[in-house]
Short mmCIF file of C-alpha atoms and ligand atoms in Angstrom, two decimals:
data_model
loop_
_atom_site.label_atom_id
_atom_site.label_comp_id
_atom_site.label_asym_id
_atom_site.label_seq_id
_atom_site.Cartn_x
_atom_site.Cartn_y
_atom_site.Cartn_z
CA MET A 1 -67.45 32.88 200.63
CA SER A 2 -71.13 34.87 201.58
CA ALA A 3 -72.12 36.10 199.29
CA LEU A 4 -71.58 39.84 200.17
CA GLY A 5 -68.18 38.69 200.16
CA ILE A 6 -68.97 37.69 196.35
CA THR A 7 -70.73 40.68 195.25
CA VAL A 8 -67.74 43.33 196.40
CA ALA A 9 -64.92 41.28 194.92
CA LEU A 10 -67.02 40.91 191.34
CA LEU A 11 -66.98 44.63 191.90
CA ALA A 12 -63.31 45.32 192.39
CA TRP A 13 -62.55 42.71 189.18
CA VAL A 14 -65.34 45.00 186.75
CA ALA A 15 -63.59 48.31 188.80
CA THR A 16 -60.46 45.86 187.54
CA LEU A 17 -60.80 46.17 184.27
CA LEU A 18 -62.73 49.39 184.16
CA LEU A 19 -59.23 51.42 184.80
CA ILE A 20 -56.82 48.49 182.99
CA SER A 21 -59.23 50.03 179.97
CA ILE A 22 -58.92 52.93 180.92
CA TRP A 23 -55.11 52.61 181.63
CA LYS A 24 -54.57 51.47 178.15
CA GLN A 25 -56.94 54.09 176.48
CA ILE A 26 -54.80 56.72 178.16
CA TYR A 27 -51.25 54.79 177.59
CA SER A 28 -52.38 54.31 173.79
CA SER A 29 -53.35 57.80 172.97
CA TRP A 30 -50.07 59.30 174.05
CA ARG A 31 -48.78 60.78 170.96
CA LEU A 32 -51.74 61.21 169.22
CA PRO A 33 -53.58 63.23 168.10
CA PRO A 34 -55.98 65.44 170.65
CA GLY A 35 -59.50 64.87 170.57
CA PRO A 36 -62.65 64.51 172.78
CA PHE A 37 -62.35 61.74 175.74
CA PRO A 38 -63.43 59.00 174.96
CA LEU A 39 -66.51 56.43 176.84
CA PRO A 40 -65.77 52.65 177.33
CA ILE A 41 -67.07 50.42 174.29
CA VAL A 42 -68.96 53.42 172.05
CA GLY A 43 -65.81 55.65 171.60
CA ASN A 44 -66.56 58.66 171.16
CA ILE A 45 -69.75 57.64 168.64
CA PHE A 46 -72.22 58.76 170.90
CA GLN A 47 -71.11 62.28 170.70
CA LEU A 48 -71.68 62.99 166.27
CA ASP A 49 -74.74 63.20 165.04
CA LEU A 50 -75.14 60.53 163.57
CA ARG A 51 -76.93 61.39 160.60
CA ASN A 52 -74.49 64.13 159.91
CA ILE A 53 -71.37 62.96 161.19
CA PRO A 54 -69.37 64.86 158.37
CA GLN A 55 -70.92 67.94 159.88
CA SER A 56 -69.89 67.26 163.37
CA PHE A 57 -65.69 65.79 161.79
CA GLY A 58 -66.01 70.12 161.12
CA LYS A 59 -67.55 71.07 164.17
CA LEU A 60 -64.94 68.39 166.33
CA ALA A 61 -62.36 70.08 163.96
CA GLU A 62 -62.98 73.89 164.52
CA ARG A 63 -62.29 72.45 167.92
CA PHE A 64 -59.18 69.85 168.32
CA GLY A 65 -57.17 71.78 164.01
CA PRO A 66 -57.23 70.28 161.68
CA VAL A 67 -55.64 66.69 162.62
CA PHE A 68 -57.70 65.03 165.12
CA THR A 69 -58.98 61.91 167.93
CA VAL A 70 -62.64 60.39 167.74
CA TYR A 71 -63.39 56.83 168.24
CA LEU A 72 -65.96 55.52 166.75
CA GLY A 73 -67.27 52.30 169.60
CA PRO A 74 -63.88 50.80 169.99
CA ARG A 75 -61.72 52.02 166.84
CA ARG A 76 -58.96 54.90 167.37
CA VAL A 77 -60.01 57.30 163.97
CA VAL A 78 -57.86 59.47 162.83
CA VAL A 79 -59.37 62.67 161.34
CA ILE A 80 -57.89 65.06 158.94
CA HIS A 81 -59.43 68.56 157.92
CA GLY A 82 -58.59 71.20 155.66
CA TYR A 83 -56.56 71.18 152.31
CA LYS A 84 -52.92 71.31 154.12
CA ALA A 85 -53.47 68.11 155.37
CA VAL A 86 -55.97 66.24 153.12
CA ARG A 87 -53.51 66.76 150.47
CA GLU A 88 -50.54 66.18 152.39
CA VAL A 89 -51.79 62.45 153.67
CA LEU A 90 -52.43 61.53 150.84
CA LEU A 91 -49.71 62.26 148.86
CA ASN A 92 -46.92 62.88 150.83
CA TYR A 93 -47.63 60.14 153.13
CA LYS A 94 -49.60 58.24 150.58
CA ASN A 95 -47.33 54.34 151.54
CA GLU A 96 -47.98 54.94 155.36
CA PHE A 97 -52.15 56.18 154.95
CA SER A 98 -52.53 53.93 152.13
CA GLY A 99 -54.23 50.76 153.88
CA ARG A 100 -58.41 50.67 153.94
CA GLY A 101 -60.31 50.39 157.38
CA GLU A 102 -62.37 48.15 157.27
CA ILE A 103 -66.84 48.39 155.73
CA PHE A 104 -68.38 46.04 157.78
CA ALA A 105 -70.46 45.49 155.58
CA PHE A 106 -68.34 44.55 152.86
CA GLN A 107 -66.84 41.65 155.15
CA GLU A 108 -67.85 39.01 151.83
CA HIS A 109 -65.31 41.70 150.04
CA LYS A 110 -62.35 41.84 152.69
CA ASP A 111 -58.97 42.08 151.14
CA ARG A 112 -60.08 40.80 147.89
CA GLY A 113 -60.49 42.03 144.60
CA VAL A 114 -60.01 47.08 144.62
CA ILE A 115 -61.76 49.01 147.05
CA PHE A 116 -62.37 47.03 150.48
CA ASN A 117 -58.72 44.76 150.28
CA ASN A 118 -55.77 46.01 152.73
CA GLY A 119 -54.33 42.62 152.40
CA PRO A 120 -51.34 42.26 150.08
CA THR A 121 -52.52 41.62 147.10
CA TRP A 122 -54.27 45.27 146.83
CA ARG A 123 -52.10 46.75 145.24
CA ASP A 124 -51.05 43.63 142.43
CA THR A 125 -55.15 44.51 141.13
CA ARG A 126 -55.51 47.41 141.80
CA ARG A 127 -52.10 48.28 139.30
CA PHE A 128 -53.97 45.05 136.75
CA ALA A 129 -56.87 46.37 137.50
CA LEU A 130 -55.87 49.86 136.78
CA THR A 131 -53.61 48.94 133.60
CA THR A 132 -56.78 47.13 131.88
CA LEU A 133 -59.46 49.86 132.14
CA ARG A 134 -56.66 51.70 130.29
CA ASP A 135 -56.19 49.41 127.43
CA TYR A 136 -59.69 48.83 127.55
CA GLY A 137 -60.38 52.57 127.38
CA MET A 138 -58.35 53.23 124.89
CA GLY A 139 -58.44 53.16 120.84
CA LYS A 140 -60.89 53.66 118.06
CA GLU A 141 -63.20 51.52 120.45
CA GLY A 142 -62.92 53.33 123.51
CA ASN A 143 -64.35 54.60 126.19
CA GLU A 144 -65.30 57.79 124.40
CA GLN A 145 -67.00 55.29 121.16
CA ARG A 146 -67.79 53.32 124.77
CA ILE A 147 -70.26 56.24 125.89
CA GLN A 148 -71.16 57.80 122.76
CA LYS A 149 -72.74 55.20 121.42
CA GLU A 150 -74.77 54.87 125.30
CA ALA A 151 -75.72 57.84 124.42
CA HIS A 152 -77.19 57.31 121.25
CA PHE A 153 -79.43 53.63 123.70
CA LEU A 154 -80.58 56.65 126.65
CA LEU A 155 -81.93 59.56 124.54
CA ASP A 156 -84.09 57.10 121.82
CA ALA A 157 -84.83 55.69 126.32
CA LEU A 158 -86.13 59.79 127.31
CA ARG A 159 -87.84 59.81 123.98
CA LYS A 160 -90.52 57.45 124.62
CA THR A 161 -91.13 58.60 127.77
CA GLN A 162 -93.14 61.54 126.05
CA GLY A 163 -92.89 64.37 127.14
CA GLN A 164 -94.24 62.12 130.38
CA PRO A 165 -93.13 62.21 133.99
CA PHE A 166 -90.80 59.78 135.01
CA ASP A 167 -88.08 58.43 138.46
CA PRO A 168 -85.32 58.59 136.35
CA THR A 169 -82.89 56.50 138.77
CA PHE A 170 -83.48 53.59 136.83
CA LEU A 171 -83.65 55.27 133.73
CA ILE A 172 -80.16 57.61 133.68
CA GLY A 173 -78.53 54.42 135.81
CA CYS A 174 -78.42 52.35 132.71
CA GLY A 175 -76.40 54.52 130.66
CA PRO A 176 -73.41 53.98 133.58
CA CYS A 177 -74.64 50.87 134.35
CA ASN A 178 -74.22 49.88 130.69
CA VAL A 179 -70.70 51.49 129.81
CA ILE A 180 -68.61 49.55 132.88
CA ALA A 181 -70.50 46.41 131.90
CA ASP A 182 -70.47 46.57 128.67
CA ILE A 183 -65.74 47.34 129.68
CA LEU A 184 -66.62 44.28 132.32
CA PHE A 185 -68.37 41.88 130.93
CA ARG A 186 -69.32 42.81 126.85
CA LYS A 187 -72.67 42.96 128.06
CA HIS A 188 -74.87 45.55 126.98
CA PHE A 189 -78.66 45.33 128.62
CA ASP A 190 -82.16 46.48 127.48
CA TYR A 191 -83.52 50.39 128.94
CA ASP A 192 -86.32 47.49 130.75
CA ASP A 193 -84.44 44.55 131.16
CA LYS A 194 -85.43 42.64 134.51
CA MET A 195 -81.88 41.00 135.62
CA CYS A 196 -80.11 45.42 135.22
CA GLN A 197 -83.19 46.97 136.94
CA ARG A 198 -83.00 44.20 139.62
CA MET A 199 -78.49 45.09 140.14
CA MET A 200 -79.31 48.78 139.82
CA HIS A 201 -82.33 48.55 142.17
CA LEU A 202 -79.23 46.95 144.39
CA PHE A 203 -76.57 49.15 144.11
CA ASN A 204 -78.72 51.60 145.11
CA GLU A 205 -80.61 50.50 148.07
CA ASN A 206 -77.73 50.40 149.21
CA PHE A 207 -75.60 53.54 148.61
CA TYR A 208 -78.80 54.42 150.18
CA LEU A 209 -78.23 52.34 153.97
CA LEU A 210 -75.33 52.87 153.81
CA SER A 211 -75.28 56.85 154.44
CA THR A 212 -78.23 55.28 157.13
CA PRO A 213 -77.28 56.73 160.71
CA TRP A 214 -77.77 52.80 161.16
CA LEU A 215 -74.95 51.14 158.88
CA GLN A 216 -73.11 54.19 160.65
CA LEU A 217 -73.32 52.70 164.17
CA TYR A 218 -72.53 48.96 162.95
CA ASN A 219 -70.16 49.83 160.72
CA ASN A 220 -68.10 51.00 163.84
CA LEU A 221 -69.68 48.34 166.74
CA SER A 222 -70.30 45.29 164.34
CA SER A 223 -68.97 43.28 167.20
CA TYR A 224 -72.26 43.49 169.04
CA LEU A 225 -74.87 43.99 166.62
CA ARG A 226 -74.60 41.66 164.21
CA TYR A 227 -77.04 39.08 166.12
CA LEU A 228 -79.23 42.48 166.03
CA PRO A 229 -81.91 42.11 163.13
CA GLY A 230 -81.47 45.55 160.94
CA SER A 231 -80.52 47.23 157.52
CA HIS A 232 -76.92 45.48 158.15
CA LYS A 233 -78.20 42.23 156.65
CA LYS A 234 -80.28 43.03 154.21
CA VAL A 235 -76.63 45.15 153.50
CA MET A 236 -74.92 42.61 152.93
CA ARG A 237 -77.53 40.08 151.30
CA ASN A 238 -77.23 42.31 148.88
CA VAL A 239 -73.86 42.57 148.18
CA SER A 240 -73.74 38.86 147.64
CA GLU A 241 -76.27 38.76 145.19
CA ILE A 242 -73.87 41.28 143.52
CA LYS A 243 -71.08 39.23 143.92
CA GLU A 244 -72.92 35.78 143.14
CA TYR A 245 -74.63 37.82 139.69
CA VAL A 246 -70.30 38.64 139.29
CA LEU A 247 -69.50 34.59 139.78
CA GLU A 248 -71.47 33.15 136.67
CA ARG A 249 -70.21 35.85 134.92
CA VAL A 250 -67.28 34.56 135.36
CA LYS A 251 -67.63 31.37 135.13
CA GLU A 252 -69.94 31.09 131.91
CA HIS A 253 -66.46 33.97 130.33
CA HIS A 254 -64.19 30.28 131.88
CA LYS A 255 -65.75 28.09 130.05
CA SER A 256 -65.75 29.86 126.70
CA LEU A 257 -62.12 31.80 127.03
CA ASP A 258 -59.91 32.40 124.48
CA PRO A 259 -55.79 32.86 125.06
CA ASN A 260 -55.86 34.10 121.74
CA CYS A 261 -58.06 36.73 122.95
CA THR A 262 -59.67 38.59 125.14
CA ARG A 263 -62.80 39.84 125.44
CA ASP A 264 -63.43 41.67 127.83
CA PHE A 265 -62.09 42.64 132.01
CA THR A 266 -62.78 38.77 132.79
CA ASP A 267 -61.32 38.40 130.39
CA CYS A 268 -57.89 40.03 131.22
CA LEU A 269 -58.27 39.16 134.74
CA LEU A 270 -58.98 35.33 134.26
CA LEU A 271 -56.17 34.91 131.70
CA GLU A 272 -53.84 36.27 134.70
CA MET A 273 -55.96 33.64 137.22
CA GLU A 274 -54.73 30.45 134.16
CA LYS A 275 -51.12 31.88 133.45
CA ALA A 276 -50.03 32.17 137.84
CA LYS A 277 -51.33 28.96 137.13
CA GLN A 278 -47.97 27.81 136.17
CA GLY A 279 -45.94 29.64 138.67
CA PRO A 280 -45.27 29.46 142.27
CA ASP A 281 -48.16 32.13 143.54
CA PRO A 282 -51.67 31.19 143.02
CA GLY A 283 -53.19 34.60 142.00
CA TYR A 284 -56.56 35.56 141.58
CA THR A 285 -59.57 32.61 141.99
CA LEU A 286 -62.62 32.39 140.07
CA ASP A 287 -64.17 34.08 143.24
CA SER A 288 -61.86 36.74 144.16
CA ILE A 289 -62.08 37.95 140.13
CA ALA A 290 -66.16 37.65 141.01
CA VAL A 291 -64.97 40.44 143.43
CA THR A 292 -63.01 42.34 141.61
CA VAL A 293 -65.35 43.02 138.98
CA ALA A 294 -68.98 43.60 141.48
CA ASP A 295 -66.27 46.57 142.56
CA LEU A 296 -66.34 47.95 139.55
CA PHE A 297 -69.43 47.76 138.15
CA PHE A 298 -71.49 48.82 141.17
CA ALA A 299 -68.62 51.98 141.84
CA GLY A 300 -68.82 52.48 138.59
CA THR A 301 -72.17 52.74 138.36
CA GLU A 302 -73.81 53.94 141.56
CA THR A 303 -71.39 57.04 141.72
CA THR A 304 -71.92 58.03 137.86
CA SER A 305 -74.84 57.92 138.29
CA THR A 306 -75.96 59.11 141.42
CA THR A 307 -73.91 62.07 140.12
CA LEU A 308 -75.88 62.10 137.07
CA ARG A 309 -79.20 62.26 138.87
CA TYR A 310 -77.83 64.45 141.38
CA GLY A 311 -76.85 67.22 138.88
CA LEU A 312 -80.75 67.63 137.05
CA LEU A 313 -82.12 67.67 139.85
CA ILE A 314 -80.37 70.98 140.27
CA LEU A 315 -80.26 71.83 137.05
CA MET A 316 -83.81 71.97 137.16
CA LYS A 317 -83.13 74.70 140.24
CA TYR A 318 -82.13 76.89 137.79
CA PRO A 319 -83.52 77.32 134.75
CA GLU A 320 -81.07 80.15 133.95
CA ILE A 321 -77.29 77.64 133.84
CA GLU A 322 -79.64 75.72 132.16
CA GLU A 323 -80.48 77.28 129.67
CA LYS A 324 -76.81 78.72 129.42
CA LEU A 325 -75.83 75.47 128.91
CA HIS A 326 -78.06 75.05 125.86
CA GLU A 327 -76.81 78.22 124.35
CA GLU A 328 -73.55 76.78 124.71
CA ILE A 329 -73.95 73.52 123.58
CA ASP A 330 -76.46 74.51 119.88
CA ARG A 331 -73.33 77.27 119.41
CA VAL A 332 -70.15 74.29 120.30
CA ILE A 333 -71.83 71.67 119.14
CA GLY A 334 -74.52 72.03 117.12
CA PRO A 335 -77.80 69.59 117.48
CA SER A 336 -77.01 66.90 114.90
CA ARG A 337 -73.22 65.11 115.39
CA ILE A 338 -73.42 63.97 119.39
CA PRO A 339 -70.52 65.01 121.36
CA ALA A 340 -67.43 64.64 121.76
CA ILE A 341 -64.19 64.69 124.67
CA LYS A 342 -62.66 67.98 121.81
CA ASP A 343 -65.70 70.10 122.04
CA ARG A 344 -65.06 70.74 126.27
CA MET A 345 -61.55 73.18 125.48
CA GLU A 346 -64.73 75.25 123.63
CA MET A 347 -67.41 74.38 126.72
CA PRO A 348 -65.82 76.41 129.76
CA TYR A 349 -69.47 76.57 131.62
CA MET A 350 -70.06 72.96 130.56
CA ASP A 351 -66.73 71.87 132.23
CA ALA A 352 -68.27 74.04 135.48
CA VAL A 353 -71.31 72.95 135.68
CA VAL A 354 -69.84 69.87 136.29
CA HIS A 355 -67.56 70.21 138.36
CA GLU A 356 -69.90 72.37 140.15
CA ILE A 357 -71.97 69.73 140.19
CA GLN A 358 -68.84 67.32 142.03
CA ARG A 359 -68.66 69.89 144.51
CA PHE A 360 -71.96 70.03 145.18
CA ILE A 361 -73.19 67.53 145.84
CA ASP A 362 -69.55 66.44 147.56
CA LEU A 363 -70.47 62.46 147.36
CA VAL A 364 -68.72 61.49 148.59
CA PRO A 365 -68.22 62.99 151.95
CA SER A 366 -66.24 61.67 154.70
CA ASN A 367 -63.67 59.08 151.65
CA LEU A 368 -63.31 56.18 151.40
CA PRO A 369 -61.84 55.44 154.98
CA HIS A 370 -57.65 54.80 154.72
CA GLU A 371 -55.44 53.00 157.27
CA ALA A 372 -51.33 53.29 158.37
CA THR A 373 -50.73 50.38 157.22
CA ARG A 374 -46.87 50.84 160.24
CA ASP A 375 -46.02 53.49 162.88
CA THR A 376 -45.52 57.00 161.71
CA VAL A 377 -45.21 60.33 163.11
CA TYR A 378 -46.94 62.88 160.93
CA ARG A 379 -47.09 66.83 162.49
CA GLY A 380 -45.43 65.17 165.36
CA TYR A 381 -47.53 62.86 166.93
CA VAL A 382 -47.74 59.00 166.41
CA ILE A 383 -50.05 56.76 164.26
CA PRO A 384 -49.91 53.31 164.87
CA LYS A 385 -50.42 51.00 162.82
CA GLY A 386 -53.67 50.33 161.71
CA THR A 387 -55.15 53.21 163.13
CA VAL A 388 -58.45 54.17 161.01
CA VAL A 389 -57.52 57.61 159.02
CA ILE A 390 -60.17 60.14 156.86
CA PRO A 391 -59.07 62.33 154.89
CA THR A 392 -62.46 64.33 154.73
CA LEU A 393 -63.25 65.80 151.49
CA ASP A 394 -66.31 67.98 151.81
CA SER A 395 -63.83 69.95 154.17
CA LEU A 396 -61.54 70.94 150.75
CA LEU A 397 -65.25 70.46 148.69
CA TYR A 398 -66.83 73.04 150.66
CA ASP A 399 -63.90 75.37 151.66
CA LYS A 400 -65.13 78.83 152.54
CA GLN A 401 -62.05 80.89 151.18
CA GLU A 402 -62.01 78.61 148.25
CA PHE A 403 -65.18 78.24 147.68
CA PRO A 404 -66.93 81.28 148.82
CA ASP A 405 -70.23 80.79 149.67
CA PRO A 406 -69.84 77.44 148.95
CA GLU A 407 -74.00 76.73 150.65
CA HIS A 408 -75.04 77.99 147.40
CA PHE A 409 -74.76 76.41 143.58
CA LYS A 410 -72.25 78.67 141.62
CA PRO A 411 -70.85 77.35 138.28
CA GLU A 412 -68.21 80.84 139.22
CA HIS A 413 -66.66 78.96 141.21
CA PHE A 414 -64.62 77.47 138.15
CA LEU A 415 -65.03 80.09 135.84
CA ASN A 416 -62.02 83.17 136.06
CA GLU A 417 -63.58 87.03 135.01
CA ASN A 418 -62.67 86.30 131.09
CA GLY A 419 -65.91 83.20 131.00
CA LYS A 420 -63.12 80.61 131.06
CA PHE A 421 -62.46 77.36 133.63
CA LYS A 422 -60.70 77.54 136.58
CA TYR A 423 -58.80 74.92 137.79
CA SER A 424 -58.73 74.54 141.87
CA ASP A 425 -56.48 71.92 143.15
CA TYR A 426 -59.90 71.61 146.40
CA PHE A 427 -61.17 69.75 143.80
CA LYS A 428 -60.68 66.25 145.27
CA ALA A 429 -63.74 64.89 144.47
CA PHE A 430 -62.41 61.64 143.50
CA SER A 431 -59.17 60.99 146.41
CA ALA A 432 -55.56 61.52 145.54
CA GLY A 433 -52.76 60.04 145.91
CA LYS A 434 -52.35 55.80 146.73
CA ARG A 435 -55.89 55.17 146.93
CA VAL A 436 -57.65 57.76 144.36
CA CYS A 437 -60.37 56.83 142.31
CA VAL A 438 -59.12 53.69 139.66
CA GLY A 439 -62.38 55.18 137.34
CA GLU A 440 -61.89 58.96 137.21
CA GLY A 441 -61.22 59.33 134.23
CA LEU A 442 -63.88 57.13 132.94
CA ALA A 443 -66.41 58.82 135.77
CA ARG A 444 -65.62 62.59 134.06
CA MET A 445 -66.16 61.16 130.30
CA GLU A 446 -69.02 60.02 131.11
CA LEU A 447 -70.78 63.20 133.10
CA PHE A 448 -69.52 65.25 130.64
CA LEU A 449 -70.59 63.53 127.53
CA PHE A 450 -74.22 62.01 128.66
CA LEU A 451 -75.10 65.99 130.39
CA SER A 452 -74.31 67.24 127.01
CA ALA A 453 -75.92 64.39 125.09
CA ILE A 454 -79.31 64.90 127.50
CA LEU A 455 -80.00 68.77 127.04
CA GLN A 456 -78.04 68.42 123.67
CA HIS A 457 -82.05 66.68 122.91
CA PHE A 458 -83.85 68.25 125.78
CA ASP A 459 -85.60 70.93 128.43
CA LEU A 460 -85.94 69.50 131.43
CA LYS A 461 -89.00 70.05 133.24
CA SER A 462 -89.59 70.13 136.81
CA LEU A 463 -93.65 69.04 137.96
CA VAL A 464 -92.85 71.72 140.61
CA ASP A 465 -92.03 75.56 141.03
CA PRO A 466 -87.94 75.96 140.45
CA GLN A 467 -88.12 77.46 144.31
CA ASP A 468 -88.97 74.75 145.60
CA ILE A 469 -86.96 72.35 144.89
CA ASP A 470 -85.26 70.55 147.96
CA LEU A 471 -81.60 70.14 147.29
CA SER A 472 -80.81 68.34 150.42
CA PRO A 473 -79.70 65.07 150.36
CA ILE A 474 -81.49 62.32 152.60
CA ALA A 475 -79.32 60.99 153.60
CA ILE A 476 -75.68 61.65 154.66
CA GLY A 477 -72.70 58.56 155.79
CA PHE A 478 -71.09 57.03 153.52
CA GLY A 479 -72.89 58.99 150.75
CA LYS A 480 -74.84 62.07 149.67
CA ILE A 481 -78.48 60.47 148.58
CA PRO A 482 -79.79 63.01 146.79
CA PRO A 483 -84.12 63.03 147.01
CA HIS A 484 -86.06 61.19 144.92
CA TYR A 485 -88.15 63.49 142.27
CA LYS A 486 -89.66 62.96 138.88
CA LEU A 487 -89.51 65.08 135.78
CA CYS A 488 -90.30 65.47 131.63
CA VAL A 489 -87.95 65.74 129.09
CA ILE A 490 -89.12 67.94 126.26
CA PRO A 491 -87.66 67.54 122.97
CA ARG A 492 -85.80 70.34 122.01
CA SER A 493 -87.21 71.71 118.79
C1 HEM B 1 -68.86 60.49 140.24
C2 HEM B 1 -68.04 59.40 140.41
C3 HEM B 1 -67.18 58.57 141.40
C4 HEM B 1 -66.95 59.25 142.18
C5 HEM B 1 -66.81 60.43 142.08
C6 HEM B 1 -65.10 58.08 142.86
C7 HEM B 1 -65.22 58.67 144.15
C8 HEM B 1 -64.26 57.58 144.57
C9 HEM B 1 -63.75 58.24 145.99
C10 HEM B 1 -63.58 59.06 146.93
C11 HEM B 1 -62.77 56.74 145.48
C12 HEM B 1 -62.10 56.60 147.19
C13 HEM B 1 -60.12 57.38 147.56
C14 HEM B 1 -59.97 56.65 148.33
O1 HEM B 1 -60.08 56.13 149.15
O2 HEM B 1 -58.57 58.26 149.07
C15 HEM B 1 -63.28 56.30 145.01
C16 HEM B 1 -61.97 54.93 145.17
C17 HEM B 1 -62.61 53.63 143.85
N1 HEM B 1 -63.34 53.92 142.79
FE1 HEM B 1 -64.10 56.00 142.26
N2 HEM B 1 -65.62 57.69 141.86
C18 HEM B 1 -66.36 56.92 140.95
C19 HEM B 1 -66.61 56.90 139.61
C20 HEM B 1 -66.20 55.42 139.35
C21 HEM B 1 -66.06 55.00 138.32
C22 HEM B 1 -66.65 54.68 137.35
C23 HEM B 1 -65.48 53.90 138.88
C24 HEM B 1 -64.84 51.96 137.86
C25 HEM B 1 -64.72 52.17 136.46
C26 HEM B 1 -64.08 53.77 139.94
C27 HEM B 1 -63.87 52.86 141.09
C28 HEM B 1 -63.62 52.68 142.08
C29 HEM B 1 -61.98 52.58 142.90
C30 HEM B 1 -62.05 50.65 141.79
C31 HEM B 1 -61.75 53.20 143.75
C32 HEM B 1 -61.04 52.45 144.92
C33 HEM B 1 -59.82 52.45 144.27
C34 HEM B 1 -58.63 51.14 146.17
O3 HEM B 1 -58.78 52.03 146.99
O4 HEM B 1 -57.62 51.14 145.92
N3 HEM B 1 -64.65 54.73 140.64
N4 HEM B 1 -64.05 56.69 144.49
#
């Protein structure tokens, strides 16, 4: 065959492939929700702002409505926007959309543990985690006492700064880190412990990197990008290092396991593993236990610690709000007793401020991706099994009707005209339904108790004029990442 013939044959072949791919796309999207027309391979990814995908979703919702389809690379994604649709998907279709969409940077956790598990073991592992966390959360040595005990260590560490400027990231992070470490491995880290600092650094770095444009691209085009150098490799190395650390703790526990006296969450999982050895179901392995514990370790540390850190920055920008909190704390708790959960009933302003911090910072704007577990008819559309479904949370937290002037920090969003706490069903920072955050109760308790304890003892002092504090996140993706800053804490007389 001549060179011309080969060229024509090749061109015809490429054209046929392209036509087949377009036809397939049209056919499979026949009854899908509407959305922008996708390009082959990259889909709609370059029609979105990779520095702020949640905002791009908002704009697409204005064009296509509350339920629309986008292709992130080759992945078909149905985005759910706004209170009515998100609530429907999370609560009325809780089984159909309870799968977990893949997050490629967490390959190592795929289909194990809780967070990234889209396999058959998710349901049992989640149930077991919830019951065990509940058991450790109740009773004499329950979560309230655990957090109160930790609050003393946190306050001591803050006193040691002696009014000098410091970066709160790891100092404040030690509080939530020790609370979850106590539940998981009955471990308490000193505030300058090198290993604790290392773990927090890895959690923090991953949360940041996962929110950068490159990781948005990588998570959706990983089959093309995985061999390239880039920060996705760093994220994966960090994930491995965290898991290795946890695996070592799990092995230590295994060696000293006493079936008659479980010390912590890890022991409970190990005991379950030992029991299952006698039955037909293989159950847990040391490795899958390590993934489950690692899930809770970083989810339990990074989220709460980032919320506290962002919260302190917000309070420095609004000293009048900080002052009202001081007044409420002095009136209800006084100067010496450690804050308790029962105080929340009498502290509507603090309760409202904590909710408003979580609303305003919108920590996980696009939620974690869900996945359709079967072909599902929803609002007349057919959403095929395996489709990624994103029930956005920012569309509720920034709803203009429910929270007038949502771009501004206003505790009044959660207060009624009598100054009492006002519940809002739009507050879904922890999501809802079958995949709802496992640590919601613990996180809420930590935020209230730690923040109350800090403000009971200290005035916050900004290094810049409060008016010049910029609250904009430095990255938006997997999470919204607060700006770096330093502050001083001045003991209250
Ligand atoms: C301010 C603190 C926190 C926020 C804003 C938060 C938010 C979230 C969100 C949005 C999800 C995804 C839910 C979904 O897929 O629909 C989630 C899942 C999860 N969270 Fe949290 N979380 C926080 C604290 C915690 C804590 C303290 C723990 C551990 C004790 C924890 C453990 C988990 C786990 C294990 C999942 C996965 C649930 C599953 O896939 O079944 N989180 N969280």
